[in-house]
XYZ file of C-alpha atoms in Angstrom:
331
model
C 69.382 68.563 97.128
C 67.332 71.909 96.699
C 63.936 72.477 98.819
C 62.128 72.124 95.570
C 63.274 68.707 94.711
C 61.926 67.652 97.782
C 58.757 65.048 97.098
C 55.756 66.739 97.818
C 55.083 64.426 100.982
C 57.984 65.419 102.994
C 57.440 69.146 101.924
C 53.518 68.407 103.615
C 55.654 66.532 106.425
C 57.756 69.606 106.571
C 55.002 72.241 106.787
C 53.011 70.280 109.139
C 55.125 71.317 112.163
C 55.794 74.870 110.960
C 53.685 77.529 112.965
C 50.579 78.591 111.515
C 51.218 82.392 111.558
C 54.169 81.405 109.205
C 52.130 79.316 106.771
C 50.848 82.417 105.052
C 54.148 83.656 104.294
C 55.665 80.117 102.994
C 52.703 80.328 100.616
C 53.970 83.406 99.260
C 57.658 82.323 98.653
C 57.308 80.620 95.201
C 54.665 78.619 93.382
C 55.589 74.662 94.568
C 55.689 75.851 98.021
C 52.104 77.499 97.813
C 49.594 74.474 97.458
C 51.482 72.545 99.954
C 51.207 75.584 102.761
C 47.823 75.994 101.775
C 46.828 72.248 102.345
C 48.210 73.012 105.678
C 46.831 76.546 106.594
C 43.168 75.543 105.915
C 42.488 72.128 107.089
C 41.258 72.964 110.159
C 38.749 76.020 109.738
C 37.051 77.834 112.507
C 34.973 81.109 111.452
C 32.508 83.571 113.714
C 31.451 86.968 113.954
C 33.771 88.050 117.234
C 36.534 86.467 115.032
C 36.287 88.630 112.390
C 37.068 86.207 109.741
C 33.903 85.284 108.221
C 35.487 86.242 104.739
C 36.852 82.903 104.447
C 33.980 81.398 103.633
C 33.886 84.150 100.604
C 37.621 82.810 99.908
C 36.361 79.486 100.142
C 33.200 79.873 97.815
C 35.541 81.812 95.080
C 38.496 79.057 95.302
C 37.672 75.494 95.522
C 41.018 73.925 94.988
C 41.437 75.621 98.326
C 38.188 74.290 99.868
C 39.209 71.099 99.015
C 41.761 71.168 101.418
C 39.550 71.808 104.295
C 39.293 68.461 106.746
C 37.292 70.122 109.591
C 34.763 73.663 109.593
C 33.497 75.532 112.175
C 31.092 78.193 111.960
C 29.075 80.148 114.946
C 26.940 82.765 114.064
C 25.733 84.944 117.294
C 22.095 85.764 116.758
C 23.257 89.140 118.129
C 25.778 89.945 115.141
C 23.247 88.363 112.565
C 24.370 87.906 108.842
C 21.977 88.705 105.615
C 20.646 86.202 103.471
C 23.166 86.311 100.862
C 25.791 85.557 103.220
C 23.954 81.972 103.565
C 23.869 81.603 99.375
C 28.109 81.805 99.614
C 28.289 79.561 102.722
C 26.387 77.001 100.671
C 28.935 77.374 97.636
C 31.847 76.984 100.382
C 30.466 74.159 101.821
C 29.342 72.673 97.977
C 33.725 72.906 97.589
C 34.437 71.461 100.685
C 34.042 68.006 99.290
C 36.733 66.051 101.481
C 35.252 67.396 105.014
C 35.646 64.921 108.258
C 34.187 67.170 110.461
C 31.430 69.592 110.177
C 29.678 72.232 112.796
C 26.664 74.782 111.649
C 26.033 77.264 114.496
C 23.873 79.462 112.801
C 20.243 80.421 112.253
C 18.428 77.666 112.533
C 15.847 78.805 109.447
C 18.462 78.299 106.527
C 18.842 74.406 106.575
C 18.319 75.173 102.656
C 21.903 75.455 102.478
C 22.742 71.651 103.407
C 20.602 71.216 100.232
C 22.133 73.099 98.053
C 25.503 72.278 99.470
C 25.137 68.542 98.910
C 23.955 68.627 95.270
C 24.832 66.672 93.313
C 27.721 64.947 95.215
C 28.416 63.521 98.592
C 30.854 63.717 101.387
C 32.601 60.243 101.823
C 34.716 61.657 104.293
C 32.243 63.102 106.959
C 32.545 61.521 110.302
C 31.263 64.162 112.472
C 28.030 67.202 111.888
C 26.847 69.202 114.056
C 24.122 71.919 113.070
C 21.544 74.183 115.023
C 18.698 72.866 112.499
C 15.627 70.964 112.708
C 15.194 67.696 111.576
C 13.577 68.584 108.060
C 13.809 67.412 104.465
C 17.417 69.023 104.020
C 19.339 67.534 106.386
C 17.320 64.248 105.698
C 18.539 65.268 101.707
C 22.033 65.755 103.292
C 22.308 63.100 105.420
C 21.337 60.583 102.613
C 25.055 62.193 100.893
C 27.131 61.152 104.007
C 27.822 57.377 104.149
C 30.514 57.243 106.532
C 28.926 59.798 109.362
C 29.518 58.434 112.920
C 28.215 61.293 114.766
C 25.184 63.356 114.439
C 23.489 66.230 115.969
C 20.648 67.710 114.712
C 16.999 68.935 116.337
C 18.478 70.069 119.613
C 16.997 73.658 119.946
C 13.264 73.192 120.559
C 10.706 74.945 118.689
C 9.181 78.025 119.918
C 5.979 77.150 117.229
C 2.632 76.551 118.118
C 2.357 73.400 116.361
C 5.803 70.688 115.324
C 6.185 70.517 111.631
C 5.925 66.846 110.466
C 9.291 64.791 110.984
C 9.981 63.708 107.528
C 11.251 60.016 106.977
C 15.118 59.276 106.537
C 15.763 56.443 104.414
C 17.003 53.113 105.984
C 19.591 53.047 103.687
C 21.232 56.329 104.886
C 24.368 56.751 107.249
C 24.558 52.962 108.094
C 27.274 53.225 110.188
C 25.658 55.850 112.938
C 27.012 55.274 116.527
C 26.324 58.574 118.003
C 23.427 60.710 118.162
C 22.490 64.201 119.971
C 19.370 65.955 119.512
C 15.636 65.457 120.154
C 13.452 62.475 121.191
C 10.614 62.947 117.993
C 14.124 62.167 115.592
C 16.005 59.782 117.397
C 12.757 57.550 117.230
C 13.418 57.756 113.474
C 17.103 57.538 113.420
C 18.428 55.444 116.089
C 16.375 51.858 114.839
C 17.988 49.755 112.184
C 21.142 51.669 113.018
C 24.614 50.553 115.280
C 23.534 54.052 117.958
C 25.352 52.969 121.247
C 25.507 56.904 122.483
C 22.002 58.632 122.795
C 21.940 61.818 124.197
C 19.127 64.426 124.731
C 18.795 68.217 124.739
C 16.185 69.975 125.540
C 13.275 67.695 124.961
C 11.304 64.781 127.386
C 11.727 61.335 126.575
C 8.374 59.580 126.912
C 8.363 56.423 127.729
C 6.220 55.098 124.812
C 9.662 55.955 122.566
C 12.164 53.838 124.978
C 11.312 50.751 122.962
C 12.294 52.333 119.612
C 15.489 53.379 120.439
C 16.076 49.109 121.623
C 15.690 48.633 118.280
C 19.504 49.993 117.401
C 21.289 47.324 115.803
C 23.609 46.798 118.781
C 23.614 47.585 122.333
C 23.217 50.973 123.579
C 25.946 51.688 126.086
C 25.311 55.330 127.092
C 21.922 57.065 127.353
C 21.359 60.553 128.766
C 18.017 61.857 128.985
C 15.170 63.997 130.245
C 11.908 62.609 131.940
C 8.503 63.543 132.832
C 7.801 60.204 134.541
C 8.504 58.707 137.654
C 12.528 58.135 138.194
C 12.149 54.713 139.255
C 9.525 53.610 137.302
C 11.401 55.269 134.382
C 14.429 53.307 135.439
C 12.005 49.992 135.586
C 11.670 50.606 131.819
C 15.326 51.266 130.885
C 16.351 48.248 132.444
C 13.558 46.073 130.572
C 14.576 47.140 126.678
C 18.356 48.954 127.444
C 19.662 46.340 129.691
C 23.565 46.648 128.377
C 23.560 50.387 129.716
C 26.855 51.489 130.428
C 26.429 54.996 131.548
C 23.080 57.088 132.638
C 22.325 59.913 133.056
C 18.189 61.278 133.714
C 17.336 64.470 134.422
C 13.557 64.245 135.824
C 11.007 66.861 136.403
C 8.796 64.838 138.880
C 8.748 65.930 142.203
C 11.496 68.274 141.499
C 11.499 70.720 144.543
C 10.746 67.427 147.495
C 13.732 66.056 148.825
C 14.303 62.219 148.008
C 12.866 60.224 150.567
C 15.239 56.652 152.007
C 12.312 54.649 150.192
C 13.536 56.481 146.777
C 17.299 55.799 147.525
C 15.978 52.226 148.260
C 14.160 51.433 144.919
C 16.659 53.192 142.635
C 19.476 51.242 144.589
C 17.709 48.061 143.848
C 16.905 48.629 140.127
C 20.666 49.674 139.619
C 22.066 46.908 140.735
C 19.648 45.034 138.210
C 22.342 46.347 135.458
C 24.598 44.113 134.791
C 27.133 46.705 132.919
C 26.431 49.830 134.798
C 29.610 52.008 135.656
C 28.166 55.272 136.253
C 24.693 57.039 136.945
C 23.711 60.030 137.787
C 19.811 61.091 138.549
C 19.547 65.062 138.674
C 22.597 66.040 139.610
C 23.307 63.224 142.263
C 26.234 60.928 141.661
C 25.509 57.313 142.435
C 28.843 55.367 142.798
C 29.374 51.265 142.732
C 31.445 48.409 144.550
C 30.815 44.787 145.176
C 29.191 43.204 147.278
C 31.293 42.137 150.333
C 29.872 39.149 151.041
C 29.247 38.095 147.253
C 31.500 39.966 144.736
C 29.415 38.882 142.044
C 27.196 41.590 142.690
C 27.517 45.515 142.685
C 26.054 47.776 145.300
C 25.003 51.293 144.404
C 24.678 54.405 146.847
C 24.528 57.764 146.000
C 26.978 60.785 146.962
C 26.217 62.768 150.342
C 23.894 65.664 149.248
C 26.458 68.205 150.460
C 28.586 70.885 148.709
C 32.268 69.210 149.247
C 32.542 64.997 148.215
C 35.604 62.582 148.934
C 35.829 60.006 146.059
C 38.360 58.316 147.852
C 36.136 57.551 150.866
C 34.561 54.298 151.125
C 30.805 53.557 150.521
C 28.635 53.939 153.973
C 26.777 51.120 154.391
C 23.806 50.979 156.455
C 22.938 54.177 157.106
C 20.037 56.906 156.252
C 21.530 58.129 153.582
C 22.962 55.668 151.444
C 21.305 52.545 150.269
C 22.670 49.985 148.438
C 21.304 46.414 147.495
């Protein structure tokens, strides 16, 4: 049997474990070899300024039986190698053809989140699992988001604004991406994303989390498991309030500014040790940069014990928890 009377599967099958750099030239061999090397060649898609290859997304706008192909994009733009505007017109046409993504970044300027507008009109992306983007939270990835249904991840709104005053969040309807488990990005929009929603992974960059917003991120439709986030309050009494509406956390992470530059007093190591052990389904924490590490209790192993790692430059996981001593407390 000749190579071309192969089905077109097990030609795909066959390509798939070809090397890349060869792709190109089994695309150029004969005409029923050509879509199937191309299906191959651009399904994973990675495009920046030091890479020199920013004219794919040219190829892509021009082509999009080839764009269709694409399962995953990538795209960094260094603001030192900026692009001009019309650059951002043919990246919206690319990304209008790349119907059947899975996986989206946008590292670029964060001023042309007009192109997730006119990207997604008129159809959706049924496929998209994953989108990352350097944008605020604004109407057009609110007008984009409402075209993903199956998104699982999200991050959006995690450069902070250098103006004086915070544009207006606009208002995401409850009916878009329902099935939402992961989100990255700023307090002011996971207030408006994560209720309603199955969010179990929160984390924040760059902003504070009050703690007037810790109740509206309890309202995700299940447990959150993993929460990672900047304070302005009091660690403990910040803790005190994750453990009243985030019981089920799983993994912590804070990051406060309070009484950043005074070493933590055995008092502190006391009252954090205490409200840790107040989580039922902790496995890890870690409050500005210190590593707080868990075993049971040895006279009840019902409980959990928490102390955190010796403030020194070289740890030993594999040594045992002090007990008792001025360093570590545990309760």
């Amino acid at each position: 049997m000749s190579l071309h009377a192969l089905p077109v599967e097990l030609l795909l099958s066959i390509s798939e474990h070809i090397p890349s750099g060869a792709l190109p030239a089994l695309a150029l061999t004969c005409s029923r070899l050509c879509p199937v090397a191309q299906r191959v060649l651009y399904r994973h898609l990675s495009a920046s300024a030091w890479s020199r290859n920013l004219d794919v997304v040219a190829l892509l706008a021009r082509k999009p039986h080839i764009a269709r192909h694409v399962r995953s994009f990538y795209i960094a733009i260094d603001s030192l190698a900026p692009v001009f505007r019309p650059f951002y017109s043919i990246l919206a046409k690319a990304l209008h053809n790349m119907s059947e993504l899975q996986s989206l970044h946008l590292l670029v300027d964060s001023s042309v989140s007009w192109v997730l507008r006119h990207a997604s009109a008129p159809h959706a992306y049924p496929s998209l699992v994953h989108f990352t983007c350097t944008f605020p939270f604004d109407d057009n990835v609110v007008c984009f988001l409402q075209k993903t249904p199956s998104l699982l991840e999200l991050e959006v709104d995690s450069i902070p604004t250098m103006l004086a005053r915070t544009p207006p969040i606009p208002s995401l309807p409850e009916t878009s991406i329902p099935h939402l488990e992961q989100f990255i990005g700023s307090s002011r929009a996971a207030t408006l994303i994560v209720p309603g929603r199955p969010v179990k992974s929160i984390h924040f960059n760059g902003t504070s989390l009050a703690e007037d917003d810790i109740p509206l991120l309890a309202c995700s439709s299940v447990p959150v498991l993993v929460l990672a986030a900047v304070t302005n309050s009091s660690p403990v009494a910040f803790l005190q309030l994750l453990h009243r509406h985030l019981p089920h956390l799983a993994y912590l992470r804070v990051m406060s500014t309070q009484s950043l530059f005074q070493p933590p007093t055995p008092v502190f190591y006391e009252q954090v040790a205490n409200i840790l052990a107040s989580f039922a389904e902790l496995n890890a924490f870690e409050l500005s940069g210190m590593h707080w590490r868990s075993q049971r209790k040895p006279d009840n192993e019902s409980k959990w014990v928490w102390q955190s790692s010796p403030l020194s430059s070289t740890t030993h996981p594999d040594d045992d928890l002090l007990f008792e001593t001025d360093i570590f407390f545990a309760y």
